[in-house]
Short mmCIF file of C-alpha atoms and ligand atoms in Angstrom, two decimals:
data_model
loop_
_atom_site.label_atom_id
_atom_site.label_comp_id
_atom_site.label_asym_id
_atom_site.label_seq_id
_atom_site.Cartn_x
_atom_site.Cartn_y
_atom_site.Cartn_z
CA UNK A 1 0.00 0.00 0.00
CA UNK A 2 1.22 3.32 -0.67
CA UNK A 3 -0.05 7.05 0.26
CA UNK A 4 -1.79 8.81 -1.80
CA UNK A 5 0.99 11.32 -2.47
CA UNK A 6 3.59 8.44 -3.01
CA UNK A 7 1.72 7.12 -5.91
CA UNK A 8 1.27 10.58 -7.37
CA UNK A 9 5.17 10.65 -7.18
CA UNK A 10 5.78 7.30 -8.55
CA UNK A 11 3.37 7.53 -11.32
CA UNK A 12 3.56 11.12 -12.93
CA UNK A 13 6.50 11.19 -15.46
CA UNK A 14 5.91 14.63 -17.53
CA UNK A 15 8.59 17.22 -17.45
CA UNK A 16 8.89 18.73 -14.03
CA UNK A 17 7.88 15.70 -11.84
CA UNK A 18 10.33 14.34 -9.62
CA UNK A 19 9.82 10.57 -11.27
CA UNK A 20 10.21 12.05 -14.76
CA UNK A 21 13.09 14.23 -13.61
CA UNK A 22 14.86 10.75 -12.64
CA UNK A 23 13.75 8.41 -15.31
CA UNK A 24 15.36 10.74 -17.49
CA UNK A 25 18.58 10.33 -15.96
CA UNK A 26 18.36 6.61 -17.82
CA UNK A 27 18.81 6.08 -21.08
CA UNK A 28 15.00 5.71 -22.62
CA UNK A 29 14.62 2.90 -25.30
CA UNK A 30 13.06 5.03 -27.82
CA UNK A 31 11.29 3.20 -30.92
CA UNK A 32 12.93 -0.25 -32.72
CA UNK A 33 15.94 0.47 -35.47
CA UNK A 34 14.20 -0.95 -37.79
CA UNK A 35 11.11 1.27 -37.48
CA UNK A 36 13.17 3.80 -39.25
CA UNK A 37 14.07 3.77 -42.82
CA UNK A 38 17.63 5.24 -44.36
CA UNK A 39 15.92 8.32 -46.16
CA UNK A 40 12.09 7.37 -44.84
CA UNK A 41 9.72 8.75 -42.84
CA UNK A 42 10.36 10.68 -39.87
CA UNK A 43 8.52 8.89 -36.92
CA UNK A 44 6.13 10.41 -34.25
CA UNK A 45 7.70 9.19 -30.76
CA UNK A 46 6.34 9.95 -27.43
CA UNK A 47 7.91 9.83 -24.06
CA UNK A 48 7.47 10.92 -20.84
CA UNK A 49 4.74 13.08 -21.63
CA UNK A 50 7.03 14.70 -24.59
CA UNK A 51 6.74 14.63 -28.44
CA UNK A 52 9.67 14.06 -30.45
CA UNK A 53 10.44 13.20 -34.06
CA UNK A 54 12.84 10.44 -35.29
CA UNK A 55 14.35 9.75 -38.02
CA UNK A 56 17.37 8.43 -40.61
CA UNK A 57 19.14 10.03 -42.60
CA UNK A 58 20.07 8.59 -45.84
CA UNK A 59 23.82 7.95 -44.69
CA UNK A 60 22.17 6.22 -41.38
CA UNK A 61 22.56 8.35 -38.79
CA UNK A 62 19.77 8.88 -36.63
CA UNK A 63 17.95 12.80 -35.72
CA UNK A 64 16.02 13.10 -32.48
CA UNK A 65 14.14 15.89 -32.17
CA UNK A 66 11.54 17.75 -30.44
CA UNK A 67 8.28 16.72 -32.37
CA UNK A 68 7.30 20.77 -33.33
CA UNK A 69 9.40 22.50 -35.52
CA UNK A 70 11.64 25.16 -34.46
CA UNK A 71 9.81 27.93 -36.74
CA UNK A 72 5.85 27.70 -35.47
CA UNK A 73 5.54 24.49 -34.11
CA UNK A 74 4.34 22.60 -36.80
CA UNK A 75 5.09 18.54 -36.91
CA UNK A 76 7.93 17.67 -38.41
CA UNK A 77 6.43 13.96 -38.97
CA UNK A 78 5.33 16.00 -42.03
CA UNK A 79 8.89 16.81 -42.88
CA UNK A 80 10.71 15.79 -45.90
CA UNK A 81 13.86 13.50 -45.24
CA UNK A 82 16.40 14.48 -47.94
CA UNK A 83 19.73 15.78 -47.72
CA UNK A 84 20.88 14.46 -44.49
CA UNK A 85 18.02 16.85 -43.08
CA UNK A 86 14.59 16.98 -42.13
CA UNK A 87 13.05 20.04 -43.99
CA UNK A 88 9.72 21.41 -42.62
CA UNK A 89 7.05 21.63 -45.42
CA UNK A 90 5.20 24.37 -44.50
CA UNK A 91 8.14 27.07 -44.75
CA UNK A 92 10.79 25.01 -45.55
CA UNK A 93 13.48 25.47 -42.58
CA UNK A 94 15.58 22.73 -42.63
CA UNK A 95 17.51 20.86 -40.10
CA UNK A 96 20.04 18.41 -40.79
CA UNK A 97 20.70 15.65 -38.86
CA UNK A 98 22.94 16.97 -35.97
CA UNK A 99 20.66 19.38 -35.01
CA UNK A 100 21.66 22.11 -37.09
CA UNK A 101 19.16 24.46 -38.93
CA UNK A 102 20.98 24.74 -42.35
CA UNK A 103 18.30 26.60 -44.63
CA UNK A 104 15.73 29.30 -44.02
CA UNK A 105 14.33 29.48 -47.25
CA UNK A 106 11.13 32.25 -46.12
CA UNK A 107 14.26 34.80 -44.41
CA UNK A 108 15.58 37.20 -47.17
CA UNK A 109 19.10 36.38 -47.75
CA UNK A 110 20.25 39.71 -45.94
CA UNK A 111 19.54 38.43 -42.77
CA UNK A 112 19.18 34.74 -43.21
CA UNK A 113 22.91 33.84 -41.93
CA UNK A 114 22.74 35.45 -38.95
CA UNK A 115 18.80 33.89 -38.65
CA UNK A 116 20.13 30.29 -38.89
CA UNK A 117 22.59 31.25 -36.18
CA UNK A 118 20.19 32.32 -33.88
CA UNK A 119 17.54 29.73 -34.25
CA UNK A 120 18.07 26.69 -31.40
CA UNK A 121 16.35 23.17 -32.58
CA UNK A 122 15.93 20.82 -29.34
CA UNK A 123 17.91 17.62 -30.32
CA UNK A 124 18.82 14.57 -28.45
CA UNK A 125 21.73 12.23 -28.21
CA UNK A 126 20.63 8.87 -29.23
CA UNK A 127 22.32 5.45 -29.29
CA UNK A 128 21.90 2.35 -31.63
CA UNK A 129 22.12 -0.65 -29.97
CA UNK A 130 20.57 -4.65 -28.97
CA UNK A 131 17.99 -3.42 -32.64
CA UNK A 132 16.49 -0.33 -30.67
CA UNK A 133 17.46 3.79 -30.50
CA UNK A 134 17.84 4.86 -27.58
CA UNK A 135 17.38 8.12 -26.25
CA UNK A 136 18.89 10.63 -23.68
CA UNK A 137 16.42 12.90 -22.43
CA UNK A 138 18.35 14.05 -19.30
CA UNK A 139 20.42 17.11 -19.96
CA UNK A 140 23.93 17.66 -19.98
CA UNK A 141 26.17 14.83 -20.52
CA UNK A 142 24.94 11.25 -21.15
CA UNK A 143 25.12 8.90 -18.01
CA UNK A 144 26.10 5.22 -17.91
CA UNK A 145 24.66 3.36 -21.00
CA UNK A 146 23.21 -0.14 -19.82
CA UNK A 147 25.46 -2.46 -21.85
CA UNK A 148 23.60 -5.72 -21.09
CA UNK A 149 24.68 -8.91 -22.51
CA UNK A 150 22.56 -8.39 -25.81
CA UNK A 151 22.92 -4.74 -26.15
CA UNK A 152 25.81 -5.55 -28.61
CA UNK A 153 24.71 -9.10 -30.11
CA UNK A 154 24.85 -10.01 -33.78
CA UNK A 155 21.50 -9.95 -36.28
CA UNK A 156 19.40 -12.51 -35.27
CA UNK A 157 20.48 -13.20 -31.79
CA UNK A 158 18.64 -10.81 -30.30
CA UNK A 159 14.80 -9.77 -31.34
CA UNK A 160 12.89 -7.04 -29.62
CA UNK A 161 9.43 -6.11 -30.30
CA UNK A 162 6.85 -4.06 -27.81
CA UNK A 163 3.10 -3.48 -27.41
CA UNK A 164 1.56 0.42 -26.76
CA UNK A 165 -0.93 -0.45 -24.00
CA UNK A 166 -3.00 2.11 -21.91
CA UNK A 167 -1.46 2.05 -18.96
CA UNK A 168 0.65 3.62 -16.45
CA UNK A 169 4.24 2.41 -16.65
CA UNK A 170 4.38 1.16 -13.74
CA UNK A 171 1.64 -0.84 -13.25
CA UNK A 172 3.46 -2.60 -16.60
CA UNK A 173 6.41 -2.97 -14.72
CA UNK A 174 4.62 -4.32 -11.16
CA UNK A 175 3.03 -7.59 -13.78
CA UNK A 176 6.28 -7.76 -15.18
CA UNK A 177 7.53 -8.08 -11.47
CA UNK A 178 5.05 -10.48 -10.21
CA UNK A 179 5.95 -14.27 -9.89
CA UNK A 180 3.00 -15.34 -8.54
CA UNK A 181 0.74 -14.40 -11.38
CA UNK A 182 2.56 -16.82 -13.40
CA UNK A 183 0.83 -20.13 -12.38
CA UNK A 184 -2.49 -18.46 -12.73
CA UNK A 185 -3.49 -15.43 -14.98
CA UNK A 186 -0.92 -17.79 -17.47
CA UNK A 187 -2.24 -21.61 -16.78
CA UNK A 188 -3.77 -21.45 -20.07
CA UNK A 189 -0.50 -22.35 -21.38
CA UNK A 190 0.89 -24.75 -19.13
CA UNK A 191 1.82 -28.57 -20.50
CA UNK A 192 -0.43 -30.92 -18.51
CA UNK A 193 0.07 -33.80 -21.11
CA UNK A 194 3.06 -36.31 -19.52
CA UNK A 195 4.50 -36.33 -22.80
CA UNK A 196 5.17 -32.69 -22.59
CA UNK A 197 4.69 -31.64 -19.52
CA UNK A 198 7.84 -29.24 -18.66
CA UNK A 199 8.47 -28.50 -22.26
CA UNK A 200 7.29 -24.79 -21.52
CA UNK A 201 9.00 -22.29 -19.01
CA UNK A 202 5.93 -22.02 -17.07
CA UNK A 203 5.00 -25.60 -16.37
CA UNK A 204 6.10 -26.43 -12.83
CA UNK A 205 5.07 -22.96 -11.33
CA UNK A 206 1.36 -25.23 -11.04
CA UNK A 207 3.05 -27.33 -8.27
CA UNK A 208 3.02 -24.46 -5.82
CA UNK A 209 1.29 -21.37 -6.46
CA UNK A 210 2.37 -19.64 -3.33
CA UNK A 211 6.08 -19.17 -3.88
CA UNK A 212 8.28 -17.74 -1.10
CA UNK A 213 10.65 -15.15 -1.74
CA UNK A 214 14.61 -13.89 -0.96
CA UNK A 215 16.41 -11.28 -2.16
CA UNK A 216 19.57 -10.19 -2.92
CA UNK A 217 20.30 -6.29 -3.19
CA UNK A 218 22.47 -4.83 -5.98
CA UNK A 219 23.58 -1.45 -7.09
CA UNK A 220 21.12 -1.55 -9.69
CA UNK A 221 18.27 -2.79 -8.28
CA UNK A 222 17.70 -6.30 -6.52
CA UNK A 223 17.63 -10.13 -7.44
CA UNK A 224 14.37 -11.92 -6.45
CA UNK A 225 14.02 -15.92 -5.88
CA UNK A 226 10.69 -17.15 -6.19
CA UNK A 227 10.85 -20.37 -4.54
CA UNK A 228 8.44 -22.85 -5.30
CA UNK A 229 8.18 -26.32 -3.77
CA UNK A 230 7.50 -29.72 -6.12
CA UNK A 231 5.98 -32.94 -5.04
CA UNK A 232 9.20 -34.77 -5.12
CA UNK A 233 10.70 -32.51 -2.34
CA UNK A 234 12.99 -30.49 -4.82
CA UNK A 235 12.72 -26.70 -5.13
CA UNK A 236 11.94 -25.11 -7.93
CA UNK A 237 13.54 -21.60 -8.08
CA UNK A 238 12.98 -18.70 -10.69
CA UNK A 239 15.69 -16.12 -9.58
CA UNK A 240 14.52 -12.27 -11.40
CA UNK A 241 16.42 -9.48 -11.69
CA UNK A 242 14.89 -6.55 -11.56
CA UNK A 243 17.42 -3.36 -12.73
CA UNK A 244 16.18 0.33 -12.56
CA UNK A 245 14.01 2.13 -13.19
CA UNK A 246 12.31 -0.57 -15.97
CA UNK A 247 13.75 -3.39 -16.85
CA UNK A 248 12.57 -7.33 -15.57
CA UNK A 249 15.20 -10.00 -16.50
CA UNK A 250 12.31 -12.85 -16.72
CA UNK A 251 13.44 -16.86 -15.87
CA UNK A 252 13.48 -18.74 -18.20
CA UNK A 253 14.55 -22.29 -18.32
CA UNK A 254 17.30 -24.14 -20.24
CA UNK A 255 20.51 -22.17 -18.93
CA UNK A 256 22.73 -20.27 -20.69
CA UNK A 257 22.22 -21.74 -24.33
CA UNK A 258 18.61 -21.45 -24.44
CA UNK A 259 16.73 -17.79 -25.04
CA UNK A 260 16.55 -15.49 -22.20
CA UNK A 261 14.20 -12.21 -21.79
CA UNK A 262 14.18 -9.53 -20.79
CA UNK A 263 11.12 -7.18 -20.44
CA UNK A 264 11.05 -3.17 -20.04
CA UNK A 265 8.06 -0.51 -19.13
CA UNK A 266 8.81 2.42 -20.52
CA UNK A 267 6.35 5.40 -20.04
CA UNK A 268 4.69 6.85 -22.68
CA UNK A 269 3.03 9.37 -20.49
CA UNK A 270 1.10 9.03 -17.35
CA UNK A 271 -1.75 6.85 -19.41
CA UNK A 272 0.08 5.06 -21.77
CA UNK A 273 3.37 2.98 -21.85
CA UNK A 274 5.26 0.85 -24.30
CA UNK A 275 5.54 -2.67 -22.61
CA UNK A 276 8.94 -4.53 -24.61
CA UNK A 277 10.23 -7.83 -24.58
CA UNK A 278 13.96 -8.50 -25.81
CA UNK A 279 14.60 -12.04 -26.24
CA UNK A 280 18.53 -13.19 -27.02
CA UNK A 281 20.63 -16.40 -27.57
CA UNK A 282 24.29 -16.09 -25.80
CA UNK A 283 25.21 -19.45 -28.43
CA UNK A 284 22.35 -19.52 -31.49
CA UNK A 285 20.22 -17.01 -33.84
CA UNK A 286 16.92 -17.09 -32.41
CA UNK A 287 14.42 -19.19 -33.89
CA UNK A 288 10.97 -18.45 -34.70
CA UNK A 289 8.90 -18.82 -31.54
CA UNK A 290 4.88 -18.56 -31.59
CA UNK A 291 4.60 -17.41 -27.89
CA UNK A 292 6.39 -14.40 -28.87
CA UNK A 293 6.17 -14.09 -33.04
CA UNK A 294 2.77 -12.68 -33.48
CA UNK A 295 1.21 -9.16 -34.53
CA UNK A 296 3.09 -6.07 -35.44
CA UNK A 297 6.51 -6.29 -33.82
CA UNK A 298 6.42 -2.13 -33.20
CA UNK A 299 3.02 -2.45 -31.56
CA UNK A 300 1.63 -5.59 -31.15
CA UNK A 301 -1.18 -4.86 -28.86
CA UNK A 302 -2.72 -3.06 -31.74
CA UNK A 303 -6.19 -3.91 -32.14
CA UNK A 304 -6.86 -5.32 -28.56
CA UNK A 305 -9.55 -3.01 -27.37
CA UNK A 306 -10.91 -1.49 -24.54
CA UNK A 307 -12.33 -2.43 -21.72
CA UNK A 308 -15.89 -2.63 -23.45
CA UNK A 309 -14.57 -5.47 -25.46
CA UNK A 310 -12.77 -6.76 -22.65
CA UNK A 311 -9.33 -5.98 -24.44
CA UNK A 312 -10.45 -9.19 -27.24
CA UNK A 313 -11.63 -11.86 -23.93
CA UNK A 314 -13.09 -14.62 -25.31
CA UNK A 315 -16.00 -15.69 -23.20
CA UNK A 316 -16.77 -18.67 -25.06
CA UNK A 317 -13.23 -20.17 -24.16
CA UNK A 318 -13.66 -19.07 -20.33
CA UNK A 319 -17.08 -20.70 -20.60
CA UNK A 320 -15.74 -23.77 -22.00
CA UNK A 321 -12.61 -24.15 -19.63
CA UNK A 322 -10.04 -22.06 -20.14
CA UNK A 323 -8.58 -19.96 -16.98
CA UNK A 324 -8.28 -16.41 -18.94
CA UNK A 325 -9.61 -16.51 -23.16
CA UNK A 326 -6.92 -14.80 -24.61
CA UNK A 327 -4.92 -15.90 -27.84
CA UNK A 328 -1.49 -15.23 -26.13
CA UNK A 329 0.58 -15.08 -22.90
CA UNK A 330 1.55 -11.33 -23.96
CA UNK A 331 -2.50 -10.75 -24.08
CA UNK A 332 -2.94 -11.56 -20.88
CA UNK A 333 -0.16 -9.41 -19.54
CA UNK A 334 -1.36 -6.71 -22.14
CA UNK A 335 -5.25 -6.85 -20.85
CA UNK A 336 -4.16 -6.89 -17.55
CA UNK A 337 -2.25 -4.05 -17.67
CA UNK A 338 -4.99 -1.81 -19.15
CA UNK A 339 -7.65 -3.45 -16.55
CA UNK A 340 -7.14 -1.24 -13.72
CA UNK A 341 -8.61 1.20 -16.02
CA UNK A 342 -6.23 4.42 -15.50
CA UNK A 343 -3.76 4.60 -12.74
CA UNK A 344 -4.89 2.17 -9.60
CA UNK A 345 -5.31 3.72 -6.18
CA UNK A 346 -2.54 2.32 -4.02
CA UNK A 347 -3.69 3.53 -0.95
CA UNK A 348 -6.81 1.20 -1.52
CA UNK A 349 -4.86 -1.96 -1.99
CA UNK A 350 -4.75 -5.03 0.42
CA UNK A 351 -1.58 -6.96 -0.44
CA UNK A 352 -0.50 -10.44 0.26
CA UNK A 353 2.60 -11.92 0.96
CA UNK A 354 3.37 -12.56 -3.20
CA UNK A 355 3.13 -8.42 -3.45
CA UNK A 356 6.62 -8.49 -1.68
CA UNK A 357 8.81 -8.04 -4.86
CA UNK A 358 6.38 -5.24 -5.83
CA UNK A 359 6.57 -3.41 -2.26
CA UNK A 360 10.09 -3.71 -2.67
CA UNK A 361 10.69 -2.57 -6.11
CA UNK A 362 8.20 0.31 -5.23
CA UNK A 363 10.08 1.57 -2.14
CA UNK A 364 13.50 1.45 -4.51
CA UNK A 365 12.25 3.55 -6.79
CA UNK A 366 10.60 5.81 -4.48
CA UNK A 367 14.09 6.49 -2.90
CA UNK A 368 15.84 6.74 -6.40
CA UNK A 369 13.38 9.72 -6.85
CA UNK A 370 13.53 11.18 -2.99
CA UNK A 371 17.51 11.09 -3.42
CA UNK A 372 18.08 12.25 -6.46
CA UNK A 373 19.62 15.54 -6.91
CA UNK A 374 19.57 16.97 -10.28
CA UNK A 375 22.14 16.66 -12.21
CA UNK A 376 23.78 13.99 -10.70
CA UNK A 377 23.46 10.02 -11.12
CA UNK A 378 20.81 8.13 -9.38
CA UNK A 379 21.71 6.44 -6.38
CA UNK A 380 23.81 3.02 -6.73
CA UNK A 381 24.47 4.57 -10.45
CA UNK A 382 27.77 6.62 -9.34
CA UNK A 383 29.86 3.16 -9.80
CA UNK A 384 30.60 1.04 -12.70
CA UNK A 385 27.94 -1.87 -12.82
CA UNK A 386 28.69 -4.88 -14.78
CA UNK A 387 25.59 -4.71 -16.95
CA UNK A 388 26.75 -7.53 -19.20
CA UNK A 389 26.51 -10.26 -16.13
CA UNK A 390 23.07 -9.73 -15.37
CA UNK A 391 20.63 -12.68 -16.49
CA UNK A 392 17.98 -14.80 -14.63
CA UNK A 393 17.69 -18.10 -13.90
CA UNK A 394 14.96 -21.30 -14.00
CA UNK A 395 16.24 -24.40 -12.06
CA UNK A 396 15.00 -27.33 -9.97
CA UNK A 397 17.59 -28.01 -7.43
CA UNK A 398 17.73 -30.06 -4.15
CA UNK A 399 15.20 -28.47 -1.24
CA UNK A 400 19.12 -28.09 0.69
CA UNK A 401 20.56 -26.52 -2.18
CA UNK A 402 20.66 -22.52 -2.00
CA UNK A 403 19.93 -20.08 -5.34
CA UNK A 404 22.56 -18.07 -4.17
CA UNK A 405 25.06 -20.67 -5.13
CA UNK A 406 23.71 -21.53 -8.61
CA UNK A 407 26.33 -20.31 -11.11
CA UNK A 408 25.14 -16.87 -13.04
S1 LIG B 1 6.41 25.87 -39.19
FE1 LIG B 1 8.04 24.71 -39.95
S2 LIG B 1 8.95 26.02 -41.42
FE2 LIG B 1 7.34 27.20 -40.61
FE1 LIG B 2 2.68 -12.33 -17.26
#
């Protein structure tokens, strides 16, 4: 449960708020790389309550800019791409691709040099990497870049795709942080045929759906062990990490050849937020996978619905004896999401003893935001962190054996 004021803080992310103030003191995956074309449209992206513009230039680099042009505010998703530049169509000014306004057409030549001095474009520093842009939104100079394992993989060994779902950001990141869910809202999927039972990642969490959880602390946020016990007496432990402010390292099973996720919120604004999933293969390309594979990989929670639809719930299936009716795992997640209907009231909530990864990451990010000063790193951020170690794990081991000493 939180005050009423606490969820205010934690939930508001425009410019100005003391959340958005420290998210953007992360680097913000922005849109998918290959969203935007060499010489193509410029792209509409919003974040934190901000409009920008992307786009690529014909010699691939990458522009990030505010969303209205310079001149009188017009989009420049209109603009024309050419030249290395985006060039407003309604009076022409034209930007290129660093920022710089390079051509004022309307200004009589007399005074045009010294116009295109004066005139200041808001840009952004962006960074291609793991198939997204990503964005710096935080002032000054850049902070720490999160190289994760994937961040610098090969084509094909690492996929990312995300759905724009109407919700606040962090009530995607509290189901992406919830273990217990698992067994339940997702049972639909679960194996119960011998012959493949514990072919998916999910199967065994239907032995015990009241995990128990430890924790680890980190610079960078925490690992969580949801413990679960089987029949046989061994444990079955799904060991999260969860890295600030967004991102969910989600067990899977298999170890370090098979393909691991990852899973980010990333506000949109306070009502909307772009809910990604990066899957990567340390050893292999990636291979097609119909859990993941579906729908438009920039948006694939287009279409869903509201709530009048019941975000595409099929009552027939519920009625015929499935747990949820939706045609995918991500559905679920995605309906959920959107079915607290705008930004729950914490101070209303009665939480159980699975909520405790939740109440944790909560008060983490609560103190991130008390303790940040501007200008300066988050706390835990002013140190080097080994971003590339970070993965989570999926194991059955002996009741005596601890998580802790499972190798990374
Ligand atoms: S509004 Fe863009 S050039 Fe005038
Ligand atoms: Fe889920």
């Amino acid at each position: 449960m939180l005050t009423t004021e606490e969820n205010e803080l934690l939930t508001r992310v425009g410019p100005g708020t003391k959340m958005g103030t420290v998210l953007r003191q992360f680097w913000i995956p922005a849109v998918r790389s290959a969203l935007l074309k060499a010489g193509g449209s410029p792209e509409r992206v919003r974040l934190l309550g901000q409009d920008f513009v992307a786009f690529r230039a014909a010699d691939g680099r990458v522009g990030f800019f505010d969303e209205a042009c310079p001149h009188r505010g017009v989009s420049l998703s209109l603009a024309r791409n050419h030249d290395c530049s985006l060039q407003c169509i309604y009076h022409g000014w034209k930007i290129d691709v660093s920022g710089k306004v390079v051509d004022i057409p309307t200004e009589p030549e007399a005074t045009r040099g010294e116009l295109i001095e004066r005139v200041k474009v808001a840009r952004y520093p962006v960074r291609e990497a793991g198939t997204i842009i990503w964005v710096w939104l935080g002032g000054s100079t850049p902070g720490d870049f999160p190289a994760f394992a994937w961040t610098d993989f090969p084509e094909g060994h690492v996929k990312s795709q995300l759905g724009i779902v109407r919700t606040n950001w962090l009530t995607g990141l509290e189901g992406q942080l919830d273990s217990a869910h698992v067994g339940i809202l997702h049972s639909d999927w679960v194996n119960r045929e011998p012959s493949n039972f514990g072919n998916s990642n999910i199967d065994h969490t239907i032995f015990d759906l009241a995990p128990r959880f430890e924790f680890e602390e980190q610079p960078y946020g925490y690992r969580e062990a949801a413990i679960r016990s089987m029949p046989d007496g061994t444990s079955y432990v799904r060991v999260r990490e969860f890295c600030l402010p967004w991102y969910s390292y989600i067990p899977q099973k298999g170890g370090r050849t098979a393909m691991q996720l990852m899973t980010m919120s990333i506000p949109i604004d306070d009502e909307w937020a772009a809910q990604w999933d990066i899957r990567y293969n340390l050893v292999q390309p990636l291979g097609h996978n119909p859990m993941f594979d579906y729908g438009d990989p920039n948006d694939g929670a287009r279409g869903i619905g509201g709530i009048e639809t019941r975000f595409g719930q099929d009552r027939a299936k519920v009625n015929g004896g499935k747990w949820a009716g939706f045609p995918s795992v991500r559905h679920e997640d995605f309906a959920i999401a959107m079915a607290t209907l705008g930004i729950p009231d914490r101070s209303r909530e009665q939480l159980s003893s699975s909520d405790i990864s939740i109440v944790r990451a909560r008060r983490l990010l609560l103190k991130t935001a008390r303790e940040h000063v501007d200008g300066n790193p988050p706390p835990g951020f002013e140190r080097k962190i080994d971003w590339g170690s970070i993965r989570s794990l999926a194991e059955i081991i002996p009741a005596e054996v601890g998580w802790r000493t499972l190798p990374k």
